[in-house]
Structures are given as C-alpha cells and as structure tokens.
Coordinates of C-alpha atoms in Angstrom, one line a residue:
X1 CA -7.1 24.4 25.8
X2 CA -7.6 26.4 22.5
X3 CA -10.7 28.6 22.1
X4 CA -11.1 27.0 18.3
X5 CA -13.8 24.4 19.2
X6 CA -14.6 23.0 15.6
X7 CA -13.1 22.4 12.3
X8 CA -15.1 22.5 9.0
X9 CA -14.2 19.8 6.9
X10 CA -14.0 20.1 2.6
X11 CA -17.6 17.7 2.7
X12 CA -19.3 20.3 5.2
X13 CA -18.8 18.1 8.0
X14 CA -18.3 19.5 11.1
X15 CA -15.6 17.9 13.8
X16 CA -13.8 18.9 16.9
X17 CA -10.8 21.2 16.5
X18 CA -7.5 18.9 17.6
X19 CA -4.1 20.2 18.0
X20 CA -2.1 16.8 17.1
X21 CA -3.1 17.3 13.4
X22 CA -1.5 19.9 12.6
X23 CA 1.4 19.6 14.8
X24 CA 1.4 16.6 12.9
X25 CA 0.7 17.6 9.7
X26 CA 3.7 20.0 10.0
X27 CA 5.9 16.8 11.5
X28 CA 4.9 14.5 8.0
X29 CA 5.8 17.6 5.7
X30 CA 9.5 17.6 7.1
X31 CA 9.9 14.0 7.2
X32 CA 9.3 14.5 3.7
X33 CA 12.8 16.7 3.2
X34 CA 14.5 14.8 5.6
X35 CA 13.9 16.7 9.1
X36 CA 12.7 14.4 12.1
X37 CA 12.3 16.9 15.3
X38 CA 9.0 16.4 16.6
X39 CA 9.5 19.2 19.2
X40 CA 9.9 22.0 16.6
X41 CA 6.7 20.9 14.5
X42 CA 4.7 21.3 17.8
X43 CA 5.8 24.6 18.7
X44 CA 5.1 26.0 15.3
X45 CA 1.8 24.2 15.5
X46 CA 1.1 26.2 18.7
X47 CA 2.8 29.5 16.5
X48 CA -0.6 28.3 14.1
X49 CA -3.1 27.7 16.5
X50 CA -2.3 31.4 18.6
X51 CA -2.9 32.8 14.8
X52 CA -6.2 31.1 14.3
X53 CA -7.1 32.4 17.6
X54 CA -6.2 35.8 16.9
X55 CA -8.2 35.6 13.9
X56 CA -11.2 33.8 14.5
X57 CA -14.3 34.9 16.8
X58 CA -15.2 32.3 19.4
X59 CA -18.4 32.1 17.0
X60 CA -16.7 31.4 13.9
X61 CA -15.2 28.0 12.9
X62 CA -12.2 27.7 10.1
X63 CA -12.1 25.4 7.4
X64 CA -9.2 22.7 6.4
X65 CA -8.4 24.7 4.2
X66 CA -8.1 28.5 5.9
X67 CA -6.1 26.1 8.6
X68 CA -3.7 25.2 5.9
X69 CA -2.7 28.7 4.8
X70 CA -1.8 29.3 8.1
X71 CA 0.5 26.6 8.6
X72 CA 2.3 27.6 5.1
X73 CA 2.6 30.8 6.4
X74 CA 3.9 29.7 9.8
X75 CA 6.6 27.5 8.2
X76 CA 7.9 30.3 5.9
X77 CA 8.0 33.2 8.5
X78 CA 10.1 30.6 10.8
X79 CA 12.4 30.0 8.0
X80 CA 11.3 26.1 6.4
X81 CA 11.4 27.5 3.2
X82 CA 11.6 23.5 2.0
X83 CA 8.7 22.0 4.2
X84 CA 6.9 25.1 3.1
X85 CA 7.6 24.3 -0.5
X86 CA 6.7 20.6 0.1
X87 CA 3.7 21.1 2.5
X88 CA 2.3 23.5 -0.3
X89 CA 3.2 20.8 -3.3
X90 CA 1.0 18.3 -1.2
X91 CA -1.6 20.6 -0.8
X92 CA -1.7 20.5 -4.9
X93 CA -1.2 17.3 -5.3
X94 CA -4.0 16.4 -3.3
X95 CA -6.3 18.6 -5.0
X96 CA -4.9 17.2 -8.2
X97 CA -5.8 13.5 -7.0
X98 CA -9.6 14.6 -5.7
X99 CA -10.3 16.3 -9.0
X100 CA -8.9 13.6 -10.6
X101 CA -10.8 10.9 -9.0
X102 CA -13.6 13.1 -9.5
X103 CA -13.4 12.7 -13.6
X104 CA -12.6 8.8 -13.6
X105 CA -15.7 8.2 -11.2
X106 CA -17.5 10.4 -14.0
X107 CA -14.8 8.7 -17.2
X108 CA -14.1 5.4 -16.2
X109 CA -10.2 6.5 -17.8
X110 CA -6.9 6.3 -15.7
X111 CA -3.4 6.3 -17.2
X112 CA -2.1 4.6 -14.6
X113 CA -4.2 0.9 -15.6
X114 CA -2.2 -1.4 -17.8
X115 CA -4.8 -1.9 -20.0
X116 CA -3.5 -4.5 -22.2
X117 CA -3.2 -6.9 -19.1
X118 CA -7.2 -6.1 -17.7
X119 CA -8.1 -7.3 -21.2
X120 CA -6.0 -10.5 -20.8
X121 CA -7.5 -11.1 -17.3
X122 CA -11.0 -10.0 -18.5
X123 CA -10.9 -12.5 -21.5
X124 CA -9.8 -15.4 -19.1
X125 CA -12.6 -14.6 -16.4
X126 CA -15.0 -14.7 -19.1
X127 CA -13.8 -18.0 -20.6
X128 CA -14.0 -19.3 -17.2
X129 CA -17.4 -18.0 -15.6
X130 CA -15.3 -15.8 -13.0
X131 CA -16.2 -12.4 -14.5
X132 CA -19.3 -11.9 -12.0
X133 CA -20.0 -13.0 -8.6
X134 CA -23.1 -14.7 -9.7
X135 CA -20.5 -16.7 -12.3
X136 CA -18.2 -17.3 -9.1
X137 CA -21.2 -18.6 -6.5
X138 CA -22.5 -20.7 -9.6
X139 CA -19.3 -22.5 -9.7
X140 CA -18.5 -22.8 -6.5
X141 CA -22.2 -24.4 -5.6
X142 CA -21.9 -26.8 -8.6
X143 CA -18.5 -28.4 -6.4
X144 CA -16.3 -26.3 -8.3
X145 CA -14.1 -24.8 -5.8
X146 CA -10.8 -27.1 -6.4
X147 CA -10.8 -26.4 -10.2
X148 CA -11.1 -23.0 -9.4
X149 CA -8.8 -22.8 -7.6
X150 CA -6.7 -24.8 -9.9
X151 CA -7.5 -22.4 -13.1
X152 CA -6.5 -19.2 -11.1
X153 CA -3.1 -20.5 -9.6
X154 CA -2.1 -21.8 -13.2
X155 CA -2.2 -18.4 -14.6
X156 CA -0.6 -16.9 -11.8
X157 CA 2.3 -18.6 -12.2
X158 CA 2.3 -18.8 -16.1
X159 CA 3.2 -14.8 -15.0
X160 CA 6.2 -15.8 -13.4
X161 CA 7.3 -17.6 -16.0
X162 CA 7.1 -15.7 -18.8
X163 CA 9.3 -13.1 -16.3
X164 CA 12.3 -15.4 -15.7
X165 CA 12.1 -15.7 -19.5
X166 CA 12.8 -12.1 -19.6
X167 CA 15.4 -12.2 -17.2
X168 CA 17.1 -15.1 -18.8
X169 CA 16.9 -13.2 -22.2
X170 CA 18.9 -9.9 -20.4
X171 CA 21.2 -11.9 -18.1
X172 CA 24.1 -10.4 -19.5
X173 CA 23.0 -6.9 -17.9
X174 CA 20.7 -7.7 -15.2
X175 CA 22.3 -6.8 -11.2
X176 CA 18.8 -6.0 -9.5
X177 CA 15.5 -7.8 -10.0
X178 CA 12.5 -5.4 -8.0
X179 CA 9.1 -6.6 -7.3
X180 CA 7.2 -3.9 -6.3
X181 CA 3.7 -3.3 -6.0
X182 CA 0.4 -1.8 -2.9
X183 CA 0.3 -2.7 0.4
X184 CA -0.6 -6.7 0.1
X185 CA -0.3 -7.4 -3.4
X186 CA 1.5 -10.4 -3.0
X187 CA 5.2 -9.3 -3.4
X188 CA 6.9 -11.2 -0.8
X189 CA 5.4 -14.9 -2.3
X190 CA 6.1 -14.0 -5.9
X191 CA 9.4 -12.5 -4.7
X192 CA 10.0 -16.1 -2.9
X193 CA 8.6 -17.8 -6.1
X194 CA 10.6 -16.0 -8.8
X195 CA 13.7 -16.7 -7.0
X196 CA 12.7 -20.5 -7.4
X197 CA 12.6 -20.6 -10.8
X198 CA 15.5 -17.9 -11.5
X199 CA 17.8 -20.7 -9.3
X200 CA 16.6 -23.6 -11.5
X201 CA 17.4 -22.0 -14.5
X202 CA 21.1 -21.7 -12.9
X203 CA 20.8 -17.9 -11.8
X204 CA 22.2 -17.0 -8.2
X205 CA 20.4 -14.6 -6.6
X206 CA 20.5 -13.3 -2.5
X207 CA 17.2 -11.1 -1.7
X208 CA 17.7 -7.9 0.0
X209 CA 14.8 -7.3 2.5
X210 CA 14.4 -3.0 2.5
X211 CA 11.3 -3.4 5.4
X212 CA 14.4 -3.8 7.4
X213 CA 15.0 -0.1 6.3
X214 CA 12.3 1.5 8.3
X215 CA 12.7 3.5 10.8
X216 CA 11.6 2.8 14.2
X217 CA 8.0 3.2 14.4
X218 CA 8.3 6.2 17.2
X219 CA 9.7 8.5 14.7
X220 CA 6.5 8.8 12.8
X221 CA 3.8 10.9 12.7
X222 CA 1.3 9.6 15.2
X223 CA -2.5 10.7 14.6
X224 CA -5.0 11.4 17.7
X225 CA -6.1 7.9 17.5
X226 CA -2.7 6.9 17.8
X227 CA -1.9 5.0 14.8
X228 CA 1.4 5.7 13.2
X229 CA 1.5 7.1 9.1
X230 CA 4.8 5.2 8.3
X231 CA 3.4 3.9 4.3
X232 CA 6.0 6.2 3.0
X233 CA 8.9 6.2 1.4
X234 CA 10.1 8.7 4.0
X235 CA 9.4 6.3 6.4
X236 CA 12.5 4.6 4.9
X237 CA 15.9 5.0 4.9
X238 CA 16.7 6.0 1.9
X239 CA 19.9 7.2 2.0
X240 CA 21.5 3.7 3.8
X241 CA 19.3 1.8 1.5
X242 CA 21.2 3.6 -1.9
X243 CA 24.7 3.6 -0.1
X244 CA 24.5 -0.3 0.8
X245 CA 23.4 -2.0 -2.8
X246 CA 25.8 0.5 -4.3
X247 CA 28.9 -1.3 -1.9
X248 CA 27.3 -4.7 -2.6
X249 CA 26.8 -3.7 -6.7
X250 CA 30.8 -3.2 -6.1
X251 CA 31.5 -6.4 -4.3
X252 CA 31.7 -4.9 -0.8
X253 CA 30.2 -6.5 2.4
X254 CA 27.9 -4.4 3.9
X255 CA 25.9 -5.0 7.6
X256 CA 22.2 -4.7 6.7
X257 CA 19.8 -3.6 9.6
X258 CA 16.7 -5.9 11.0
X259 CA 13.3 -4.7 11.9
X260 CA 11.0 -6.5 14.4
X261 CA 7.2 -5.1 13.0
X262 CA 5.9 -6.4 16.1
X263 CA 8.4 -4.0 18.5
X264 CA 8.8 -0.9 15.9
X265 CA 12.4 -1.4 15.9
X266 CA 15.3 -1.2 13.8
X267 CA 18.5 -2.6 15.3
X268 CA 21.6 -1.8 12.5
X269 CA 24.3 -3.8 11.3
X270 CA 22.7 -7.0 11.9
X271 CA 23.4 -9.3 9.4
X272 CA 26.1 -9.8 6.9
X273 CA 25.9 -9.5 3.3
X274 CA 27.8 -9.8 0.2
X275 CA 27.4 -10.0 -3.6
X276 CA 29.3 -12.1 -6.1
X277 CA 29.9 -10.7 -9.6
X278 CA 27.6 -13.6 -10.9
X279 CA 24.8 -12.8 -8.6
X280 CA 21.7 -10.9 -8.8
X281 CA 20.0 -8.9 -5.9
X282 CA 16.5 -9.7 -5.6
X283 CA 14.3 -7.0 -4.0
X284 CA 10.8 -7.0 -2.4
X285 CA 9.6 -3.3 -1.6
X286 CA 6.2 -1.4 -1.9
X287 CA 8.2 1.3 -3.0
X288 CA 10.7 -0.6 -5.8
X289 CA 9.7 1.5 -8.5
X290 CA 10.2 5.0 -6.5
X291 CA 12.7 7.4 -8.2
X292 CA 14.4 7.8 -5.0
X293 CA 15.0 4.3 -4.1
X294 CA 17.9 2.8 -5.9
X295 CA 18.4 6.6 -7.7
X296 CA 22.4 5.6 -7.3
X297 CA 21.8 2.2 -9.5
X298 CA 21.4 2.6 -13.6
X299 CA 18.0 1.7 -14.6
X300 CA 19.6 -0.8 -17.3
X301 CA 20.9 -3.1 -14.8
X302 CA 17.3 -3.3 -13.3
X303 CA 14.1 -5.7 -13.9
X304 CA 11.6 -3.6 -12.6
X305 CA 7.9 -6.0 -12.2
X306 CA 5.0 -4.5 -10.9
X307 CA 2.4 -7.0 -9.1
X308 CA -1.8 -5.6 -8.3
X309 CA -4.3 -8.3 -7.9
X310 CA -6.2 -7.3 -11.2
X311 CA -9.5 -9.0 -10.5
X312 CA -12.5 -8.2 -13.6
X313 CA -15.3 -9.3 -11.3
X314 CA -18.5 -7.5 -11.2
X315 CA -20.9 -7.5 -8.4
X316 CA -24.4 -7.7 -8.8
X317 CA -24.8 -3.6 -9.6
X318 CA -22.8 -4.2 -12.4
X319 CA -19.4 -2.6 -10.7
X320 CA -16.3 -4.2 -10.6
X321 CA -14.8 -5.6 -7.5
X322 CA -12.0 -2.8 -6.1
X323 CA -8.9 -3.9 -6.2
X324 CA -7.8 -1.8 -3.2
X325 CA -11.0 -3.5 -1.2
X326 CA -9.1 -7.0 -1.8
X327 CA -5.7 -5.9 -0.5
X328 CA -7.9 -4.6 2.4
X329 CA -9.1 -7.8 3.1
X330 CA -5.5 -9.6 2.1
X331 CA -4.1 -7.2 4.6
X332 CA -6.4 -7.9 7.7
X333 CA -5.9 -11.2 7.8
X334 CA -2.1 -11.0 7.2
X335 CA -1.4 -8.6 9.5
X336 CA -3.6 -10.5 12.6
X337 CA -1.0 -12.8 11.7
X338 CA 2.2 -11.5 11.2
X339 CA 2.0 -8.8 13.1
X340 CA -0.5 -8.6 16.1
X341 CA -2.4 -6.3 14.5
X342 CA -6.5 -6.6 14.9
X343 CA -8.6 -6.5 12.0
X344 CA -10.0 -3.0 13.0
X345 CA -6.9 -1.7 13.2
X346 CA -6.3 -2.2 9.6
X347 CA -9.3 -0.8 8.6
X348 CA -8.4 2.3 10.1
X349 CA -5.2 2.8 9.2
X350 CA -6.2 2.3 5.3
X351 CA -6.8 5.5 4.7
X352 CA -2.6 6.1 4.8
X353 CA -2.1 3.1 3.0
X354 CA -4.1 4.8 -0.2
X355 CA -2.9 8.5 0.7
X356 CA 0.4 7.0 -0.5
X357 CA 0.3 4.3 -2.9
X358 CA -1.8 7.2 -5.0
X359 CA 1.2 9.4 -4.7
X360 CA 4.4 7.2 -4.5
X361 CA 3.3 3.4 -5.7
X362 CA 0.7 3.7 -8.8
X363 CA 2.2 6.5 -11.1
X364 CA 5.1 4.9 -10.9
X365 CA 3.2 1.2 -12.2
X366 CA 3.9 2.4 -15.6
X367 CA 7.8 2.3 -15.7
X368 CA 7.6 -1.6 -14.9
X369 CA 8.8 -4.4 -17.3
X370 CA 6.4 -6.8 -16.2
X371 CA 2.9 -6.0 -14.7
X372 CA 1.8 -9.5 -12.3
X373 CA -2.2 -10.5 -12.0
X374 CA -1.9 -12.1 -8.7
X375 CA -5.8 -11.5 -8.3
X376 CA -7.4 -15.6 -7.1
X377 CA -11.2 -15.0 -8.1
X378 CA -11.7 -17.6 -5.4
X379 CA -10.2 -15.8 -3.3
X380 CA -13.9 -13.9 -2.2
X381 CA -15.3 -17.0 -1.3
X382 CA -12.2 -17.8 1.5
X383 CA -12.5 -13.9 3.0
X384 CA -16.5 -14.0 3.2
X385 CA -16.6 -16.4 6.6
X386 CA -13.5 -14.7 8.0
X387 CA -14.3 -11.2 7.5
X388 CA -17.9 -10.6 7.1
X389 CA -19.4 -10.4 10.7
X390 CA -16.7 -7.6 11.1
X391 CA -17.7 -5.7 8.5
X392 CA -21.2 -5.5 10.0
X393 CA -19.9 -4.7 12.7
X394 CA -18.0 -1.5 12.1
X395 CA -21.0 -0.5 9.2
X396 CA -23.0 0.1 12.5
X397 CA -20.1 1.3 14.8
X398 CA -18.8 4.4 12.4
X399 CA -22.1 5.3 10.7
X400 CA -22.2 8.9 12.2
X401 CA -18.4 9.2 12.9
X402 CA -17.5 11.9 11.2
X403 CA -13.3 11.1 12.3
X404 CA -14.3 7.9 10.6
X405 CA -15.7 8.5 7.5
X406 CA -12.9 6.6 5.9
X407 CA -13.7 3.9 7.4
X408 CA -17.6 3.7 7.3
X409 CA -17.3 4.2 3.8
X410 CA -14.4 0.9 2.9
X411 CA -16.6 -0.8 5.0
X412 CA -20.2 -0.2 3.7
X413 CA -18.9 -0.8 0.1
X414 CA -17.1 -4.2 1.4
X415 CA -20.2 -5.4 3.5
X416 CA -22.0 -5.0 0.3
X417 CA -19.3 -6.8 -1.7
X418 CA -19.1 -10.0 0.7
X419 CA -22.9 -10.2 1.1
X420 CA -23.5 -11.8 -2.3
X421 CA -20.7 -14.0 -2.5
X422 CA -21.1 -17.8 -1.3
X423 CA -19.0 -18.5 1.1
X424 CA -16.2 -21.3 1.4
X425 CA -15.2 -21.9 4.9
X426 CA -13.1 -24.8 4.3
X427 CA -9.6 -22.7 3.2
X428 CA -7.6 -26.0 3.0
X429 CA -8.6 -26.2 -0.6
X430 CA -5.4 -23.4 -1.1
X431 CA -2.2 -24.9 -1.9
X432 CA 0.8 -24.3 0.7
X433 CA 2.6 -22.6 -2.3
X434 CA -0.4 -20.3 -3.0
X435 CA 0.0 -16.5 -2.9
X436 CA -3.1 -16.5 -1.0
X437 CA -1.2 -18.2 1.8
X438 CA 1.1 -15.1 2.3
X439 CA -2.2 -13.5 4.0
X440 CA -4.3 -16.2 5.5
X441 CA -1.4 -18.3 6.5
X442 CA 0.1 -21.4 5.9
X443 CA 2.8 -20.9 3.2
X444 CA 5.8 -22.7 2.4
X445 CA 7.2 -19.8 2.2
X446 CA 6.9 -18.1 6.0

C-alpha cells in the first residue's frame, strides 16, 4: 500500500490517492501512438508512485498536477519519448479546452457552432412556439403533441433531402458518403434513412459498419470503478479500417470483422464484402470526420455530413437546453436497450464520452458538407416519465462524492431541466421511422 494517502484535485477537492489512475493514465497515452501493453504502463506507474513517495512527507499531499510531471518524467527517463510527447500534448490540450470553456461560459462564442444552421432552427422554433419549455408544455397541454411531433419530423427529413440532392449533384465523384456526429446523435437512423432515398433516386450503396472496428473491450483502459474509456478513435482500428475501404475503393473483397457490444468482442473476417465501380460506401461512425480515419481515401471522393441534435429551447432561467444533456438522455435509454447497459452506468461513463468528442468529434464539425438538426423539441416531453425519478435519485446519491462530481453535476442540471417540462407518457405518438426510435425503441430500422 502507498504512503500517498490523498490527492488534491485542480477545484481544491480532496480524494483518496489510487494507483489505477495513473497506471492508467500512462496505459490511455500509449494507446494513443499505438502501444497496448498494460503490464509496462503499471510498472512505470509504480516507477511514479516510489518517486512521489520519495518526495513527499507522509504530511504532505500532491496535486493532479505535481502527479503529472512525474509521470512525464517517468516516461522520458524509461525511453517513451512518443507517449511522453503525447501525454504532455494532452496535458495542453486540456488546459486549452478548460480555459476555453472558461471564456464561452463568460462569451457565449465558439467556432466550432454552425451558426447559420442555429439561426434556421431558432427561426423555426419560434414560428412554432418550441423556442421555450413554457412554449413546449403550452402546446402539448392544448392536445398538441401529434402536430408536434409532425412539425419536427418534417424538418428533419426536409435535411435529408436537400443532402441526397447534393449527392445527386456530385455523383460523378462521390465513392464514400460519412455521417458522423457525438455519441447518440442519431447517425445510425439517418444513415439507414439517407440510404432510402439515395436507392430511390437509382444510387447503389452497401454501408460499411466501423463499430465493428473496435477492439475488444479488455484492451482499454479500465478506471477504479471499472468502466472502460473506449470513446476514442484509438479505440479503433484504424489501420484495418484504412487498408479495407482502400481494397474495396479498388474493387477487392475484403472480410470485415463483427463486434458483439454486449460481449466486448471483436471476432475478424466475418463477413464478406465487395464494392462495384457504380456503388457508393456508406459510413456511420462517431469519428467520420477524424483526419485519421479514411487518411488513405481523397477527400473529393467523400460526402462528409455532420448530424448534432441542435435544439434552441430555453428553460425557464432563460438558458438553453444542452445539447450534450439530450444525447445523455438519448443515450440511456438506447443503451438499456441495445446493450444491457443501466441508466446509471451511462451517467457515469459520460464524462469520457465529452473528454473526446471535445477533442476528436467537434473541431472537426466544421469540415462537413452538410450539418443535420436531428433535435425533436418533443422529444423532452417522452424522456421526462422515463428518466426523471432517476435523476432524483443520483442528485441525492453523489451530492458529496467528490469521484463523482461529473456526475452530480449532469445530473443536477438535468433534474432541473426535466422538472418543468410536462410530461408525455404515451410514446406511441412517435412514428416507427422516427429518429427518436433509434433510442427509445421501436424503429423500423433495428
């Protein structure tokens, strides 16, 4: 057992001192150049613990951050000059993206919103009483829900078909169409949707699955708690994903892997795949836009559409609804679903989902053709029944957690959220073909 008892955390805070995190924050930094031996990152996060205790009185308690310069030091006197170099470009990165969320909290301002789309969305939630909850509970009181629901879904898929439009207009060129997008967006039913209408117009297309890419869940990091971080891109294979659409881009057959997210397995050379010259590959991947994915394949073959779920609701307080608090919400009750997972479970894991969509999903948003609204303002009224009672629940549970702040704060703000909107218990006012169905189940689609 180590003599460091306590950690100091960058808020004050003050928590127990746990080996596993830096063993495993060692582990996550070689992931990130390619390096998967769980063994070595342990013992050189015992190399970093023997230095803190070297250094450190049994009175005295480090900081994240003293703990940090260790571990850089650690790596480079063991000879990982590259997980050095990338464990210290995190370390400035995510100082970048606290200082930067600092500012917009102050500024309101982020070049990463396509602003030209939140005025479209804003002008229609406005024309149709949707642009505050109060608008939203109004309607839905008044007997309103069905035309709600009716309104939202039209302009959802007015979206999709301004894209095939754009894909009919660059058919000549166009080998891969991406849809890409955060954790429960609604990728997969827009994917499935786009590849309707694409077919109608007299396009053939085959979609190419890359969650069948990951690795097995295992060779993760795993945190004391043990949940797995595997919302990377290095939690992908990369390097099969580039060499197989480059052999099917070239007419080759190619033996794509399956993944069972239920087991954590990845069984290769599964199932049988091949490309015409007059077909299109149709991909579905959180991380479509990432320079590394597809960095084999010439950006002028690609359609490259970028879907968030750009809500313009304000609460009561005069905020907007988060965008990230709905895909939390989408996410728990897809995932109870899909993949056994209970609703707390996603709430805890969150805080890996935003670690990397703010690093390798959003700054890439702006290098997409096409940005997608898939945001269904009645959406709030079907989550409220579902979700609400757990919400309460955890505000109490993780109040003075400090391991859990994450948490207690997503679900504070989303208790608060959910309390003033009416809710609809009756979900079988969404349609089958709804992109709502992808997380509360139900779809055509599944």
């Amino acid at each position: 057992m180590s003599k460091i008892k306590s950690v100091i955390k960058r808020n004050g805070t003050q928590v127990d001192f746990n080996q596993l995190r830096i063993n495993n924050a060692i582990y996550r930094a070689a992931v990130s150049v390619g390096g998967r031996d769980y063994e070595q990152a342990k013992k050189l996060g015992a190399q970093v613990t023997a230095i803190l205790e070297e250094k450190y009185a049994p009175d005295q308690i480090p900081n994240v951050e003293d703990i940090q310069d260790v571990i850089e030091k650690v790596l480079i006197e063991n000879g990982h000059a590259q997980v050095a170099k990338h464990y210290i470009l995190y370390r400035e990165e995510r100082t970048r993206i606290r200082e930067r969320a600092n500012r917009e909290r102050n500024q309101h301002d982020s070049g990463n919103i396509p602003w030209e789309k939140i005025w479209r969305a804003l002008d229609w939630a406005v024309d149709h009483n949707l642009n505050h909850i109060e608008g939203l509970n109004q309607r839905v009181a008044a007997g309103e829900m069905q035309e709600i629901v009716m309104e939202s879904e039209v302009v959802y898929r007015q979206d999709i078909e301004q894209i095939a439009e754009q894909v009919l207009a660059r058919q000549d060129e166009i080998r891969i169409v991406i849809v890409a997008g955060p954790s429960s967006s609604g990728k997969t039913t827009t994917t499935k949707i786009l590849n309707e209408k694409l077919r109608r117009s007299g396009f053939q297309l085959k979609e190419l699955g890359l969650d069948n890419y990951f690795y097995d869940l295992e060779m993760h990091p795993k945190d004391e708690f043990g949940d797995y971080d595997f919302e990377t891109p290095q939690a992908m294979d990369l390097e099969l994903i580039n060499t197989q659409v480059n052999q099917m881009l070239k007419g080759e057959t190619v033996l794509i892997p399956h993944y069972d997210f239920k087991l954590g397995k990845r069984t290769l050379a599964q199932t049988e795949l091949h490309f015409e010259p007059n077909e299109m590959i149709l991909i579905d991947s959180l991380f479509g836009l990432y320079p590394e994915m597809l960095s084999g394949v010439e950006d002028s073959v690609k359609m490259k559409i970028y879907i968030e779920p750009l809500l313009q609701m304000k609460t009561n307080q005069g905020k907007y609804v988060r965008w990230t608090d709905i895909r939390l919400m989408r996410r728990m009750l897809r995932d109870s679903i899909h993949r056994a997972y209970d609703y707390e479970r996603t709430l805890t894991h969150w805080h890996y989902v935003r670690s990397s969509e703010r690093r390798n999903i959003i700054p890439y948003m702006q290098y997409a053709d096409y940005v997608i609204n898939s945001a269904m303002p009645y959406e709030l009224s079907i989550y409220t029944p579902k979700l609400i009672d757990s919400f309460r629940l955890w505000v109490q549970k993780y109040a003075d957690d400090p391991l859990r702040e994450d948490a207690y704060t997503r679900a504070e703000r989303v208790l608060g959220l959910l309390e003033q909107v009416l809710p609809y218990p009756d979900d079988s006012v969404v349609p089958e073909h709804s992109v709502i169905r992808e997380f509360i189940g139900g779809s055509i689609y599944d």
